[in-house]
Short mmCIF file of C-alpha atoms in Angstrom, two decimals:
data_model
loop_
_atom_site.label_atom_id
_atom_site.label_comp_id
_atom_site.label_asym_id
_atom_site.label_seq_id
_atom_site.Cartn_x
_atom_site.Cartn_y
_atom_site.Cartn_z
CA MET A 1 82.62 114.91 172.94
CA GLU A 2 82.01 118.18 174.84
CA HIS A 3 82.45 121.79 173.26
CA SER A 4 84.31 121.91 169.67
CA ALA A 5 87.98 122.24 169.25
CA ALA A 6 88.88 122.54 165.49
CA HIS A 7 90.85 119.49 164.34
CA PRO A 8 92.69 119.92 167.62
CA GLU A 9 95.28 116.78 165.82
CA ASN A 10 96.29 119.66 162.90
CA GLU A 11 97.64 121.77 165.82
CA PRO A 12 101.80 122.37 165.90
CA VAL A 13 103.65 120.81 169.29
CA ILE A 14 105.26 124.01 170.45
CA GLU A 15 108.82 123.04 170.56
CA ASN A 16 112.17 125.81 172.83
CA LYS A 17 115.29 124.28 172.59
CA GLU A 18 115.80 127.72 175.58
CA LEU A 19 114.15 126.49 177.90
CA SER A 20 114.89 124.23 180.37
CA ILE A 21 113.35 121.51 182.41
CA TRP A 22 112.88 123.30 185.90
CA GLU A 23 112.61 126.75 183.76
CA ALA A 24 109.11 124.97 182.30
CA LEU A 25 108.02 123.93 185.80
CA ILE A 26 107.93 127.26 187.20
CA PRO A 27 105.21 128.25 186.34
CA VAL A 28 103.04 125.67 187.51
CA ILE A 29 104.72 125.33 189.67
CA ILE A 30 103.62 128.52 191.15
CA LEU A 31 100.15 128.32 190.67
CA VAL A 32 99.32 125.72 192.82
CA ALA A 33 101.40 126.83 195.50
CA MET A 34 98.64 129.60 194.77
CA LEU A 35 96.10 128.22 194.39
CA ALA A 36 96.51 125.80 196.80
CA PHE A 37 96.67 129.09 199.30
CA ASN A 38 93.60 130.49 197.40
CA VAL A 39 91.96 127.02 198.21
CA PHE A 40 92.76 127.54 201.82
CA VAL A 41 91.62 130.95 202.63
CA PHE A 42 88.10 131.21 200.62
CA GLY A 43 86.94 128.04 200.16
CA ASP A 44 84.46 125.97 197.78
CA ASP A 45 84.06 130.26 196.67
CA ALA A 46 87.38 130.22 195.00
CA LEU A 47 86.07 129.68 192.05
CA GLY A 48 84.26 133.16 192.90
CA GLY A 49 86.37 134.85 190.96
CA SER A 50 89.85 134.18 192.48
CA ASN A 51 91.05 130.99 191.14
CA GLN A 52 90.76 132.53 188.20
CA PHE A 53 92.83 136.06 188.79
CA ILE A 54 95.30 133.11 190.47
CA LEU A 55 95.24 131.43 186.53
CA LEU A 56 96.43 134.93 185.56
CA LEU A 57 98.99 135.26 187.82
CA GLY A 58 100.20 131.97 186.64
CA GLY A 59 99.92 133.10 182.60
CA ALA A 60 101.69 136.17 183.95
CA VAL A 61 105.02 134.18 185.02
CA ALA A 62 104.88 131.97 182.31
CA ALA A 63 104.93 135.22 180.89
CA ILE A 64 108.20 135.95 182.51
CA VAL A 65 109.76 132.94 181.88
CA GLY A 66 108.53 132.97 178.27
CA TYR A 67 110.63 136.23 178.20
CA PHE A 68 113.81 134.28 179.39
CA ASN A 69 113.97 132.71 176.80
CA LYS A 70 113.68 134.29 173.72
CA VAL A 71 109.56 134.06 173.79
CA LYS A 72 107.97 137.37 171.81
CA PHE A 73 104.69 138.88 173.49
CA ASP A 74 103.43 138.35 170.42
CA THR A 75 103.66 135.12 169.89
CA MET A 76 101.70 133.85 173.97
CA VAL A 77 99.44 136.66 172.67
CA ASP A 78 98.41 134.74 169.90
CA GLU A 79 98.59 131.39 171.62
CA VAL A 80 96.10 132.56 174.15
CA ALA A 81 93.24 133.93 171.36
CA GLY A 82 94.09 129.95 169.42
CA ASN A 83 93.72 128.73 172.94
CA ILE A 84 90.29 131.29 173.52
CA GLN A 85 89.16 130.76 170.38
CA SER A 86 89.07 126.26 171.04
CA THR A 87 87.21 127.11 173.59
CA SER A 88 84.07 129.49 171.99
CA GLY A 89 81.60 126.32 171.00
CA ALA A 90 82.61 125.67 175.39
CA ILE A 91 81.12 128.54 176.23
CA LEU A 92 78.18 129.00 174.31
CA ILE A 93 77.39 125.27 174.91
CA LEU A 94 77.14 126.57 178.59
CA LEU A 95 75.58 129.85 177.38
CA MET A 96 72.92 127.28 175.94
CA VAL A 97 72.08 125.01 179.16
CA GLY A 98 71.20 127.60 181.58
CA ALA A 99 69.00 129.41 178.80
CA LEU A 100 67.59 125.55 178.50
CA ALA A 101 67.52 124.68 182.27
CA GLY A 102 65.31 128.16 182.89
CA THR A 103 62.51 127.02 180.70
CA TRP A 104 62.96 123.45 181.03
CA LEU A 105 62.41 124.93 184.98
CA ILE A 106 59.33 126.63 184.07
CA SER A 107 57.29 124.24 181.99
CA GLY A 108 57.75 121.58 183.55
CA ILE A 109 59.99 119.14 182.50
CA ILE A 110 62.37 119.52 185.34
CA PRO A 111 60.23 119.03 187.90
CA THR A 112 58.35 115.99 186.17
CA MET A 113 61.57 114.35 185.62
CA ILE A 114 62.08 114.48 189.18
CA TYR A 115 58.33 113.77 190.37
CA TYR A 116 58.65 110.26 188.49
CA GLY A 117 62.12 109.61 189.21
CA LEU A 118 61.41 110.11 193.12
CA LEU A 119 58.64 107.70 192.67
CA ILE A 120 60.62 105.13 190.98
CA LEU A 121 64.60 105.25 192.40
CA ASN A 122 64.41 104.50 196.27
CA PRO A 123 68.05 104.95 197.90
CA THR A 124 69.77 102.41 197.82
CA ILE A 125 69.50 102.16 194.20
CA PHE A 126 69.16 105.56 193.86
CA LEU A 127 73.69 105.84 193.25
CA ALA A 128 73.57 102.22 190.84
CA ALA A 129 70.88 104.11 188.76
CA CYS A 130 72.61 107.20 188.31
CA VAL A 131 75.60 105.12 186.98
CA VAL A 132 74.03 103.54 184.40
CA ILE A 133 71.50 105.73 183.95
CA CYS A 134 74.11 108.26 182.49
CA SER A 135 75.44 105.82 181.06
CA VAL A 136 73.12 104.94 178.40
CA ILE A 137 72.25 108.56 178.01
CA SER A 138 76.24 109.04 177.09
CA VAL A 139 76.62 106.66 174.85
CA ALA A 140 73.99 107.15 172.77
CA THR A 141 74.41 110.84 172.60
CA GLY A 142 78.42 109.81 172.91
CA SER A 143 78.76 113.25 174.23
CA SER A 144 79.62 113.95 178.02
CA TRP A 145 78.02 117.05 178.64
CA THR A 146 74.53 116.24 177.94
CA THR A 147 74.10 114.03 180.08
CA SER A 148 75.28 116.37 182.84
CA ALA A 149 72.79 118.93 180.93
CA THR A 150 69.80 117.65 180.87
CA VAL A 151 69.36 113.76 183.26
CA GLY A 152 72.28 114.81 184.94
CA ILE A 153 70.54 117.82 186.79
CA ALA A 154 67.33 115.66 187.39
CA LEU A 155 69.20 113.55 188.90
CA ILE A 156 70.97 115.96 191.75
CA GLY A 157 67.61 117.65 192.22
CA ILE A 158 66.20 113.47 192.48
CA ALA A 159 69.51 114.00 195.30
CA ASP A 160 68.41 116.74 197.28
CA ALA A 161 64.61 115.61 196.98
CA LEU A 162 66.04 112.79 198.80
CA GLY A 163 68.55 114.00 201.48
CA ILE A 164 71.64 111.62 199.40
CA GLY A 165 74.60 113.41 199.13
CA LEU A 166 75.55 115.66 195.95
CA GLY A 167 78.74 115.32 196.51
CA MET A 168 78.02 111.33 195.75
CA THR A 169 75.36 111.61 193.33
CA ALA A 170 76.87 113.74 190.74
CA GLY A 171 80.18 111.64 191.42
CA ALA A 172 78.10 108.39 190.24
CA ILE A 173 76.52 111.11 187.37
CA LEU A 174 79.51 111.60 185.89
CA SER A 175 81.06 107.78 185.97
CA GLY A 176 78.34 106.39 183.78
CA ALA A 177 78.50 109.72 181.67
CA TYR A 178 82.11 109.43 180.97
CA PHE A 179 81.87 106.55 180.63
CA GLY A 180 80.07 106.29 177.66
CA ASP A 181 81.77 109.24 176.42
CA LYS A 182 84.48 106.84 175.79
CA MET A 183 82.91 104.05 174.43
CA SER A 184 80.71 105.90 172.47
CA PRO A 185 82.07 105.93 168.71
CA LEU A 186 79.99 109.35 169.02
CA SER A 187 82.14 110.85 171.56
CA ASP A 188 85.22 113.42 169.70
CA THR A 189 87.19 112.22 171.67
CA THR A 190 87.03 109.16 171.30
CA ASN A 191 87.35 109.67 167.49
CA LEU A 192 90.67 111.78 168.36
CA ALA A 193 92.10 109.45 170.65
CA PRO A 194 92.83 106.93 167.59
CA ALA A 195 93.06 110.02 165.03
CA MET A 196 96.29 110.66 167.26
CA ALA A 197 98.01 107.21 168.23
CA GLY A 198 97.94 105.98 164.35
CA THR A 199 94.57 103.09 164.99
CA ASP A 200 90.97 102.90 164.32
CA LEU A 201 87.95 104.01 166.09
CA PHE A 202 86.60 99.87 166.34
CA THR A 203 89.82 98.87 167.58
CA HIS A 204 90.76 101.52 169.93
CA ILE A 205 87.36 101.34 171.14
CA LYS A 206 87.78 97.01 171.23
CA TYR A 207 91.00 97.46 173.48
CA MET A 208 88.86 100.35 175.04
CA ALA A 209 86.96 98.02 176.73
CA LEU A 210 89.37 95.81 177.95
CA THR A 211 90.72 98.01 180.55
CA THR A 212 87.09 99.96 180.88
CA VAL A 213 84.73 96.90 181.95
CA PRO A 214 86.30 96.18 185.22
CA THR A 215 87.52 99.41 186.10
CA ILE A 216 82.88 100.59 185.51
CA THR A 217 82.31 97.03 187.53
CA ILE A 218 84.08 98.06 190.61
CA THR A 219 82.43 101.43 190.54
CA LEU A 220 79.14 100.03 190.03
CA ILE A 221 80.30 97.98 192.84
CA ALA A 222 81.66 101.03 194.97
CA PHE A 223 78.24 102.71 194.79
CA ILE A 224 75.68 99.29 195.60
CA ILE A 225 77.87 99.07 199.04
CA ILE A 226 77.69 102.95 198.99
CA GLY A 227 73.86 103.03 198.54
CA LEU A 228 73.59 99.46 201.07
CA ASN A 229 75.14 101.68 204.22
CA LEU A 230 73.42 105.08 203.35
CA ASP A 231 71.57 106.87 206.18
CA THR A 232 68.24 107.24 204.88
CA SER A 233 65.95 107.62 207.94
CA GLY A 234 63.99 110.94 206.94
CA THR A 235 64.40 110.73 203.75
CA THR A 236 61.89 107.73 201.99
CA ASP A 237 58.88 108.70 202.65
CA THR A 238 58.41 111.16 199.88
CA SER A 239 54.94 111.69 199.30
CA THR A 240 54.94 114.94 200.84
CA ILE A 241 57.62 116.37 198.24
CA LEU A 242 55.33 114.23 195.65
CA ALA A 243 52.62 117.15 197.44
CA SER A 244 54.62 119.58 196.50
CA ILE A 245 55.87 118.82 193.58
CA GLU A 246 52.37 118.55 192.39
CA LYS A 247 50.98 121.19 193.73
CA SER A 248 53.62 124.07 192.00
CA PHE A 249 53.28 122.23 188.38
CA THR A 250 51.11 119.76 185.55
CA ILE A 251 53.11 117.09 185.52
CA THR A 252 52.35 114.74 183.18
CA PRO A 253 55.17 112.01 180.90
CA TRP A 254 54.24 114.19 177.56
CA LEU A 255 56.66 117.02 178.70
CA PHE A 256 59.39 113.57 178.10
CA VAL A 257 58.99 114.37 174.30
CA VAL A 258 61.55 117.78 174.66
CA PRO A 259 63.64 116.02 176.74
CA VAL A 260 63.59 112.23 174.73
CA ILE A 261 64.05 115.06 171.08
CA VAL A 262 67.09 116.45 171.90
CA ILE A 263 69.04 113.22 172.55
CA ILE A 264 67.68 111.79 169.70
CA LEU A 265 68.86 115.33 168.12
CA ILE A 266 72.32 114.43 169.34
CA VAL A 267 72.24 110.35 168.68
CA LYS A 268 71.50 111.59 164.92
CA LYS A 269 74.61 114.03 164.84
CA THR A 270 72.89 117.70 165.72
CA SER A 271 75.34 120.21 166.70
CA PRO A 272 74.84 120.16 170.37
CA LEU A 273 74.63 123.98 169.83
CA ILE A 274 71.60 123.48 168.19
CA ALA A 275 70.35 120.06 170.09
CA LEU A 276 70.55 122.75 172.93
CA LEU A 277 68.98 125.25 171.17
CA VAL A 278 66.04 122.93 169.66
CA GLY A 279 65.46 121.73 173.08
CA THR A 280 64.96 125.59 175.51
CA LEU A 281 63.04 126.71 171.83
CA ALA A 282 60.99 123.37 172.88
CA GLY A 283 60.89 123.43 176.47
CA ALA A 284 59.66 127.85 175.55
CA VAL A 285 56.69 126.44 173.98
CA ALA A 286 55.62 123.37 177.23
CA ALA A 287 56.33 126.69 179.45
CA LEU A 288 53.45 127.91 178.24
CA ILE A 289 51.90 125.36 176.61
CA VAL A 290 51.84 123.78 180.17
CA GLN A 291 52.20 125.81 183.04
CA PRO A 292 51.05 129.74 182.12
CA ASP A 293 50.74 130.33 185.13
CA ILE A 294 54.26 130.20 186.04
CA VAL A 295 55.22 132.00 183.18
CA LEU A 296 53.48 134.47 184.53
CA ALA A 297 53.97 134.75 187.28
CA VAL A 298 57.61 134.21 186.75
CA SER A 299 56.88 137.50 184.72
CA GLY A 300 55.54 139.72 187.14
CA MET A 301 52.72 140.92 185.33
CA SER A 302 49.07 141.30 186.44
CA GLU A 303 47.80 138.99 182.79
CA LEU A 304 48.76 136.53 180.55
CA ASN A 305 49.75 137.78 176.44
CA PHE A 306 52.20 138.13 174.24
CA VAL A 307 54.36 140.42 176.57
CA SER A 308 53.78 138.72 179.38
CA GLY A 309 54.21 135.60 178.07
CA TYR A 310 57.62 137.03 175.91
CA LYS A 311 58.80 138.59 179.49
CA GLY A 312 57.57 135.42 181.41
CA LEU A 313 60.61 132.86 180.06
CA MET A 314 63.43 136.22 178.13
CA ASN A 315 63.65 135.79 182.56
CA ALA A 316 64.02 132.37 182.30
CA ILE A 317 66.54 131.67 179.57
CA THR A 318 68.71 134.50 180.96
CA VAL A 319 68.58 135.55 185.13
CA ASP A 320 68.33 134.14 188.36
CA THR A 321 64.74 132.90 188.51
CA ALA A 322 62.70 130.79 191.15
CA VAL A 323 59.85 128.01 190.96
CA GLU A 324 57.91 128.94 195.07
CA THR A 325 56.37 125.74 196.35
CA ASP A 326 55.54 125.15 199.99
CA SER A 327 58.05 122.92 200.91
CA ALA A 328 61.67 125.14 201.45
CA THR A 329 63.27 121.87 200.40
CA LEU A 330 61.84 122.40 196.75
CA ASN A 331 61.87 126.17 196.59
CA ASP A 332 66.64 125.73 196.89
CA LEU A 333 66.03 122.98 194.22
CA PHE A 334 62.58 124.62 191.64
CA ALA A 335 66.14 127.84 191.07
CA SER A 336 67.68 128.77 187.90
CA SER A 337 70.29 131.24 186.67
CA GLY A 338 69.67 130.98 183.10
CA MET A 339 72.28 132.20 180.86
CA GLN A 340 73.52 134.70 183.78
CA GLY A 341 74.70 131.40 185.88
CA MET A 342 76.74 130.49 183.41
CA LEU A 343 79.16 133.11 183.51
CA GLY A 344 81.37 132.84 186.12
CA THR A 345 81.98 129.05 184.73
CA ILE A 346 82.95 130.72 181.56
CA TRP A 347 85.51 133.29 183.48
CA LEU A 348 86.69 129.74 185.07
CA ILE A 349 87.59 128.93 180.73
CA ILE A 350 88.74 132.22 179.57
CA CYS A 351 90.94 132.44 182.17
CA ALA A 352 92.86 128.44 182.56
CA MET A 353 92.54 128.78 179.00
CA VAL A 354 95.22 132.38 179.32
CA PHE A 355 97.54 129.28 181.85
CA GLY A 356 97.85 127.77 179.05
CA GLY A 357 98.50 129.67 176.29
CA ILE A 358 101.36 131.25 177.41
CA MET A 359 102.38 127.29 178.54
CA GLU A 360 101.59 125.79 174.96
CA ALA A 361 103.77 129.32 173.10
CA ILE A 362 106.47 128.70 175.82
CA GLY A 363 107.11 125.41 174.39
CA ALA A 364 106.19 124.22 178.28
CA LEU A 365 104.44 121.55 177.87
CA SER A 366 106.40 119.63 175.09
CA ARG A 367 109.74 120.46 177.59
CA ILE A 368 107.95 118.59 180.04
CA SER A 369 106.66 115.57 178.37
CA LYS A 370 109.69 114.90 176.48
CA ALA A 371 111.03 115.23 180.42
CA LEU A 372 108.74 112.61 181.45
CA LEU A 373 109.93 110.46 178.31
CA ASN A 374 112.91 110.28 179.05
CA LEU A 375 112.32 109.44 182.92
CA PHE A 376 111.07 105.44 181.57
CA HIS A 377 112.82 103.51 179.69
CA THR A 378 110.92 99.66 180.55
CA THR A 379 107.41 99.14 178.55
CA PHE A 380 105.76 99.67 181.75
CA GLY A 381 107.68 103.22 182.21
CA LEU A 382 106.22 104.69 178.60
CA PHE A 383 102.55 103.38 179.80
CA ALA A 384 103.22 105.97 183.45
CA SER A 385 105.07 108.77 181.22
CA THR A 386 101.58 108.23 178.69
CA VAL A 387 99.57 109.44 182.76
CA PHE A 388 101.61 111.40 184.35
CA SER A 389 101.77 114.53 181.05
CA CYS A 390 98.04 113.02 180.15
CA LEU A 391 97.65 114.37 183.95
CA ALA A 392 100.30 116.98 184.24
CA LEU A 393 98.32 118.32 180.57
CA ASN A 394 95.19 118.65 182.35
CA VAL A 395 96.13 120.68 185.39
CA THR A 396 98.48 122.99 183.14
CA ALA A 397 96.78 123.05 179.59
CA SER A 398 93.21 123.31 180.78
CA ASP A 399 92.24 121.52 178.83
CA GLN A 400 91.39 117.81 177.04
CA TYR A 401 91.89 118.07 173.85
CA LEU A 402 95.36 119.50 174.59
CA ALA A 403 96.60 116.31 177.09
CA ILE A 404 95.16 114.30 173.76
CA VAL A 405 96.71 115.60 171.51
CA VAL A 406 100.24 116.82 173.14
CA PRO A 407 100.83 113.06 174.28
CA GLY A 408 99.45 111.50 171.08
CA LYS A 409 102.26 113.31 169.48
CA MET A 410 105.24 112.81 171.68
CA PHE A 411 104.58 108.82 171.85
CA ALA A 412 103.44 107.59 168.30
CA LYS A 413 107.22 106.84 167.40
CA ALA A 414 108.17 105.68 171.13
CA TYR A 415 105.08 102.85 171.50
CA LYS A 416 105.77 101.90 167.94
CA ASP A 417 109.48 101.86 169.47
CA LYS A 418 109.21 98.95 171.73
CA GLY A 419 107.16 98.25 169.17
CA LEU A 420 103.53 98.34 170.94
CA ALA A 421 100.80 98.78 168.70
CA PRO A 422 99.63 102.08 168.38
CA GLU A 423 95.79 101.33 170.22
CA ASN A 424 98.26 101.19 173.45
CA LEU A 425 98.52 105.05 172.99
CA SER A 426 94.85 105.21 172.16
CA ARG A 427 93.32 103.77 175.27
CA SER A 428 96.44 104.60 178.00
CA LEU A 429 94.77 108.73 175.76
CA GLU A 430 91.58 107.74 177.02
CA ASP A 431 92.28 106.10 180.50
CA SER A 432 93.84 109.32 182.48
CA GLY A 433 93.42 112.42 179.39
CA THR A 434 90.16 111.85 179.25
CA VAL A 435 88.19 110.41 182.36
CA THR A 436 90.58 112.83 184.31
CA SER A 437 89.48 116.61 182.89
CA VAL A 438 86.62 115.79 184.85
CA LEU A 439 88.66 116.10 188.54
CA ILE A 440 89.93 119.19 188.52
CA PRO A 441 88.27 123.10 188.47
CA TRP A 442 90.21 125.50 185.99
CA ASN A 443 89.70 122.71 183.67
CA THR A 444 87.00 123.47 181.23
CA CYS A 445 85.67 120.28 181.87
CA GLY A 446 86.24 120.43 186.06
CA ALA A 447 84.34 123.52 185.63
CA TYR A 448 81.86 123.14 183.29
CA HIS A 449 80.10 119.63 184.84
CA SER A 450 80.37 121.37 188.16
CA GLY A 451 78.78 125.04 186.29
CA VAL A 452 75.74 122.65 185.41
CA LEU A 453 75.66 120.42 188.07
CA GLY A 454 75.68 123.00 191.30
CA VAL A 455 78.40 120.66 192.62
CA PRO A 456 82.60 121.78 193.20
CA VAL A 457 84.57 119.49 191.79
CA LEU A 458 85.98 119.14 195.71
CA SER A 459 83.57 118.49 196.11
CA TYR A 460 82.67 115.19 193.84
CA ALA A 461 86.24 114.08 193.19
CA GLY A 462 86.37 111.63 195.46
CA TYR A 463 83.45 109.87 194.65
CA ALA A 464 83.54 109.85 190.73
CA PHE A 465 85.09 106.62 191.21
CA PHE A 466 85.05 105.59 187.37
CA ASN A 467 86.67 108.80 186.87
CA TYR A 468 90.22 108.13 188.89
CA LEU A 469 90.31 104.36 188.82
CA SER A 470 90.93 104.60 184.45
CA PRO A 471 94.36 105.38 184.67
CA PHE A 472 95.35 102.57 187.67
CA MET A 473 93.02 100.46 185.93
CA THR A 474 95.60 101.21 182.30
CA LEU A 475 98.66 100.43 184.79
CA LEU A 476 97.90 97.72 186.72
CA PHE A 477 97.47 96.14 182.37
CA ALA A 478 101.36 97.34 182.23
CA ALA A 479 102.78 96.88 185.01
CA ILE A 480 101.47 92.40 184.75
CA GLY A 481 101.45 92.83 181.01
CA LEU A 482 97.76 92.05 180.35
CA LYS A 483 96.71 92.44 177.30
CA ILE A 484 99.52 94.58 175.58
CA ARG A 485 98.69 93.96 172.44
CA LYS A 486 102.55 93.98 170.05
CA ILE A 487 102.63 94.98 166.67
CA SER A 488 101.85 92.29 164.59
CA THR A 489 104.83 90.72 162.53
CA LYS A 490 102.24 89.77 159.89
#
């Protein structure tokens, strides 16, 4: 789906019989308390660095708990190193997304997408259209991350120009992106969940559709209602904005060739890193051909030649870049921080992996999952245990792969003992592990999408209807016994 974890299904789940459930929960309780206080003090600026240090402090608390439970320091460090290594793909993808955003800005690709989007999309249907567009792209690519980095950025720009709240727009984008991600056979989490549960890919997708289709339907209805009630006064006349875009950029539909190439590469199962690199380089070529004056302006030199062209492109790829227009709204919009702008998100992911790695090393993740499993003895209780385990691991391990792998390994036998088909488990893992990862600010997914879209997690979380309704839908089906498949006795 996004960052490539190297065969997470083969990773052993570390258990520690010395550790009690209360000891396992100590780092979690302290971390949540410290993060809550930190956000209270710093607000949206908490992700500027203080939250990162709080995650390290949480890791230190977990390490102290581990020390008193006979876990060697070297074991904890090794697990942290493995965790950080597993996110190397995510870190490289983030850097390439920053680079791509830079060349797609100065080439006019993002302005062109915004320009035609403003012509086609009106405020009333905009949010619902975001869900549909992102669903289609995500099903085709199997990646919510690629969807955010391409059409997601453009849709945020259109929303900004229309005066529609960026939080609700990001919520609509991510609702569609994660619907597609869940249902696409190209998605790695959609392949991982049935592998952990012991069923096959297409049985999993068909069974998952039973809860996913009602959830996306409710999501679409919610965004249609919001769209019908949006106060669009002063935002429907976009002629001035369109004129400003045309004045600052050469607008041509030929620029759509570049994002189409990236999407085709992803659909053809090309590595996201390669696809994003190709997209970045293609954007650079397009910038030199279509927007040479902007490349020259970004270079800060007086004459367009090989050196100034190279300097302009490298500035766009690596550091802050802005294209001046005669519209204050567009000036804020047509700015990119390149690869440099992604460093804060990368910093957050590394610190989150330190906490998650130590929690894994001391056996706390396994202990928490086991405690949840033992809380309930009914069929509904088993589903509830799975959902809460996935949510807990998204918060504590900060990585959706662990939120699928650990409960998948811990609960597979329990489902079998209850006579439940393995697709019940695989569906529950996706309905709660995959989609809720984006709602946690320090989770790799929450950090990524927030960084790419430029919208804080807490601003969009309330509007990501699909993401937080999915676990409730799977629990509703379990509670009323609807479509709960038993193991075949044939």
